[in-house]
Short mmCIF file of C-alpha atoms in Angstrom, two decimals:
data_model
loop_
_atom_site.label_atom_id
_atom_site.label_comp_id
_atom_site.label_asym_id
_atom_site.label_seq_id
_atom_site.Cartn_x
_atom_site.Cartn_y
_atom_site.Cartn_z
CA MET L 295 16.95 4.07 9.93
CA ARG L 296 13.20 3.09 9.74
CA HIS L 297 13.76 3.13 6.13
CA ASN L 298 16.38 0.40 6.38
CA ALA L 299 14.50 -1.40 9.07
CA LEU L 300 11.39 -1.66 6.82
CA PHE L 301 13.36 -2.86 3.91
CA ARG L 302 14.84 -5.71 5.90
CA ARG L 303 11.17 -6.65 7.17
CA PHE L 304 10.08 -6.56 3.61
CA ILE L 305 12.74 -8.93 2.25
CA SER L 306 12.47 -11.15 5.27
CA ALA L 307 8.84 -11.42 4.73
CA LEU L 308 9.38 -12.19 0.89
CA THR L 309 12.23 -14.98 1.79
CA ARG L 310 11.61 -15.97 5.32
CA GLY L 311 8.29 -15.44 6.23
CA GLY L 312 7.25 -14.98 9.95
CA PRO L 313 8.73 -16.34 13.07
CA GLY L 314 8.68 -20.22 12.86
CA GLY L 315 7.76 -20.05 9.35
CA MET L 316 4.27 -18.68 10.00
CA PRO L 317 3.16 -16.86 7.89
CA ARG L 318 5.01 -18.32 5.02
CA PRO L 319 7.37 -16.39 2.88
CA ILE L 320 5.59 -14.53 0.27
CA GLU L 321 8.00 -15.99 -2.47
CA VAL L 322 6.28 -19.34 -1.67
CA HIS L 323 3.31 -18.20 -3.53
CA ALA L 324 4.89 -16.93 -6.61
CA HIS L 325 3.31 -19.60 -8.83
CA ASP L 326 0.04 -17.83 -8.02
CA PRO L 327 -0.04 -14.25 -9.15
CA LEU L 328 -3.18 -13.28 -7.46
CA ARG L 329 -2.14 -14.63 -4.13
CA TYR L 330 1.45 -13.37 -4.47
CA VAL L 331 0.22 -9.87 -5.42
CA GLY L 332 -2.31 -9.84 -2.52
CA ASP L 333 0.20 -11.04 -0.03
CA MET L 334 2.51 -8.09 -1.08
CA LEU L 335 -0.12 -5.62 -0.93
CA GLY L 336 -1.37 -7.00 2.26
CA TRP L 337 2.14 -6.77 3.84
CA LEU L 338 2.45 -3.22 2.37
CA HIS L 339 -0.93 -2.16 4.00
CA GLN L 340 -0.10 -3.53 7.36
CA ALA L 341 3.38 -2.09 7.27
CA LEU L 342 1.90 1.44 6.16
CA ALA L 343 -0.59 1.24 9.32
CA SER L 344 2.18 0.47 11.69
CA GLU L 345 4.61 2.98 10.30
CA ARG L 346 1.72 5.55 10.32
CA GLU L 347 1.06 5.08 13.94
CA LEU L 348 4.52 5.14 14.93
CA VAL L 349 5.33 8.47 13.08
CA LEU L 350 2.13 10.15 14.26
CA ALA L 351 3.28 9.14 17.83
CA LEU L 352 6.58 10.62 17.08
CA LEU L 353 5.35 13.71 15.62
CA ASP L 354 2.67 14.36 18.39
CA PRO L 355 3.17 12.39 21.33
CA ASP L 356 -0.23 14.01 22.70
CA ALA L 357 -2.33 12.82 19.69
CA VAL L 358 -4.74 10.03 20.56
CA VAL L 359 -5.09 7.27 17.91
CA ASP L 360 -8.16 5.32 17.92
CA THR L 361 -6.86 1.98 16.74
CA GLY L 362 -10.48 0.26 16.82
CA PRO L 363 -11.66 -1.59 13.50
CA THR L 364 -14.28 0.97 12.44
CA ALA L 365 -11.87 4.22 11.86
CA ARG L 366 -8.66 5.87 12.93
CA ARG L 367 -9.46 9.33 14.25
CA PHE L 368 -7.54 11.91 16.35
CA SER L 369 -8.57 13.87 19.30
CA SER L 370 -9.15 17.52 19.23
CA LYS L 371 -5.81 18.27 20.90
CA GLY L 372 -3.93 16.02 18.55
CA LEU L 373 -3.19 16.32 14.90
CA GLU L 374 -6.70 18.07 13.79
CA SER L 375 -5.33 21.20 15.56
CA ASP L 376 -2.53 21.65 13.07
CA ILE L 377 -3.56 19.98 9.93
CA GLY L 378 -1.53 21.50 7.23
CA LYS L 379 1.92 21.09 9.02
CA ASN L 380 1.38 17.58 10.48
CA GLU L 381 -0.17 16.19 7.06
CA THR L 382 3.15 17.45 5.32
CA ASP L 383 5.26 16.08 7.96
CA LEU L 384 3.55 12.62 8.05
CA THR L 385 3.60 12.49 4.26
CA PHE L 386 7.31 13.23 4.03
CA VAL L 387 8.21 11.04 6.67
CA LEU L 388 6.38 8.00 5.31
CA ASP L 389 7.55 8.63 1.99
CA ARG L 390 11.24 8.38 3.06
CA ILE L 391 10.20 5.25 4.93
CA PHE L 392 8.68 3.55 2.07
CA GLU L 393 10.86 4.62 -0.77
CA GLY L 394 13.20 1.37 -0.65
CA LEU L 395 10.24 -1.09 -1.64
CA GLU L 396 10.75 -0.82 -5.34
CA GLU L 397 12.06 -4.47 -5.09
CA GLY L 398 8.52 -5.59 -4.36
CA GLN L 399 7.44 -3.37 -7.49
CA VAL L 400 10.12 -5.22 -9.56
CA LYS L 401 9.13 -8.78 -8.33
CA MET L 402 5.57 -8.19 -8.94
CA GLN L 403 5.96 -7.03 -12.37
CA SER L 404 8.32 -9.80 -13.38
CA ARG L 405 5.99 -12.57 -11.78
CA LEU L 406 2.92 -10.97 -13.87
CA GLU L 407 4.92 -10.99 -17.10
CA GLU L 408 5.68 -14.86 -16.58
CA GLU L 409 1.93 -15.51 -15.99
CA GLU L 410 0.33 -17.65 -18.71
CA GLU L 411 -3.12 -17.76 -17.03
CA ALA L 412 -6.10 -16.31 -18.81
CA LYS L 413 -5.11 -12.47 -18.52
CA ALA L 414 -8.54 -11.03 -18.73
CA ALA L 415 -9.69 -13.10 -15.62
CA LEU L 416 -6.45 -12.49 -13.80
CA MET L 417 -6.64 -8.68 -14.43
CA SER L 418 -10.29 -8.68 -13.10
CA ARG L 419 -9.40 -10.48 -10.01
CA ILE L 420 -6.32 -8.27 -9.41
CA GLN L 421 -8.43 -5.25 -9.82
CA ARG L 422 -10.82 -6.21 -7.10
CA LEU L 423 -7.94 -7.24 -4.78
CA ILE L 424 -6.39 -3.69 -5.41
CA LYS L 425 -9.67 -2.00 -4.79
CA LEU L 426 -10.41 -3.73 -1.49
CA ILE L 427 -6.91 -2.57 -0.18
CA LEU L 428 -7.29 0.92 -1.41
CA VAL L 429 -10.76 0.96 0.41
CA SER L 430 -9.43 -0.70 3.67
CA THR L 431 -6.48 1.98 3.38
CA LYS L 432 -8.82 4.68 2.93
CA ASN L 433 -10.39 3.79 6.08
CA ALA L 434 -7.00 3.77 7.91
CA ILE L 435 -6.14 7.29 7.03
CA PRO L 436 -7.29 10.39 8.92
CA ALA L 437 -10.02 12.43 7.22
CA PHE L 438 -8.05 15.45 6.69
CA MET L 439 -5.17 13.57 4.79
CA LEU L 440 -8.04 12.48 2.28
CA ASN L 441 -8.91 15.93 0.99
CA VAL L 442 -6.60 16.82 -1.93
CA ALA L 443 -7.16 20.03 -3.65
CA GLY L 444 -10.85 20.00 -2.42
CA GLY L 445 -11.29 16.57 -4.04
CA LEU L 446 -11.73 13.21 -2.23
CA MET L 447 -8.55 10.99 -2.86
CA LEU L 448 -9.29 7.19 -2.44
CA GLU L 449 -5.65 6.45 -3.07
CA HIS L 450 -2.92 7.09 -0.25
CA PRO L 451 -0.25 9.06 -1.91
CA LEU L 452 2.52 6.21 -1.03
CA ILE L 453 0.39 3.16 -2.30
CA LEU L 454 -0.76 5.05 -5.79
CA PRO L 455 2.67 4.48 -7.33
CA PHE L 456 2.80 0.80 -6.04
CA VAL L 457 -0.67 0.23 -7.48
CA ASP L 458 0.00 2.01 -10.64
CA THR L 459 3.18 -0.28 -11.11
CA VAL L 460 0.81 -3.14 -10.72
CA VAL L 461 -1.64 -1.89 -13.17
CA GLY L 462 1.24 -0.94 -15.57
CA ALA L 463 2.65 -4.42 -15.43
CA ILE L 464 -0.77 -6.17 -16.14
CA ASP L 465 -1.00 -3.70 -19.23
CA PHE L 466 2.45 -4.34 -20.32
CA VAL L 467 1.72 -8.36 -20.20
CA MET L 468 -1.52 -8.01 -21.80
CA GLY L 469 -0.21 -5.57 -24.53
CA LEU L 470 -3.26 -3.23 -23.35
CA PRO L 471 -3.42 0.40 -24.33
CA LYS L 472 -2.61 3.10 -21.75
CA SER L 473 -6.10 4.29 -21.71
CA LEU L 474 -7.26 0.96 -20.27
CA THR L 475 -4.94 1.74 -17.36
CA GLU L 476 -6.60 4.85 -16.86
CA LYS L 477 -10.00 3.18 -16.80
CA LEU L 478 -8.87 0.82 -14.43
CA ILE L 479 -7.63 3.32 -12.04
CA GLN L 480 -10.79 5.20 -12.32
CA ALA L 481 -12.90 2.14 -11.79
CA LEU L 482 -11.11 1.79 -8.36
#
């Protein structure tokens, strides 16, 4: 059900925009690839934060989520007491909710393929935008979710495939080797 609701909200954001036409539909900015990709990633970031808070409230109603601008932390009686199970449950549920957003990936890839602008400058601007989204997403995720196999993970597991698609589309358009994609991801 959340999957369908999120998909409908995404299509609405693409084609109709917000209530009363503000914000404007994302498709209105299809002529500007940086704005287009930025609006989609911004919408995805906002949706991830909203869905994450909802799922956390459903999984553990006693968890206290600090929604302040600095960080999101949980009380000791909340998620930190049962990290492994709740991390798995949260990731599983969010994965199912967000799995229907392939449409955004397809639209982004086709838009980037059409772009005639200076490709190196565009790639640099999109790289900075993706890095900003990843850093702000990192700050919105509980610390225990950032530890993967003993290492720090900058990318959220749900956003990484989306970012990888954007980077892959850039490589495809520019005819760049796959090793450059890997360098770009590492630079983030």
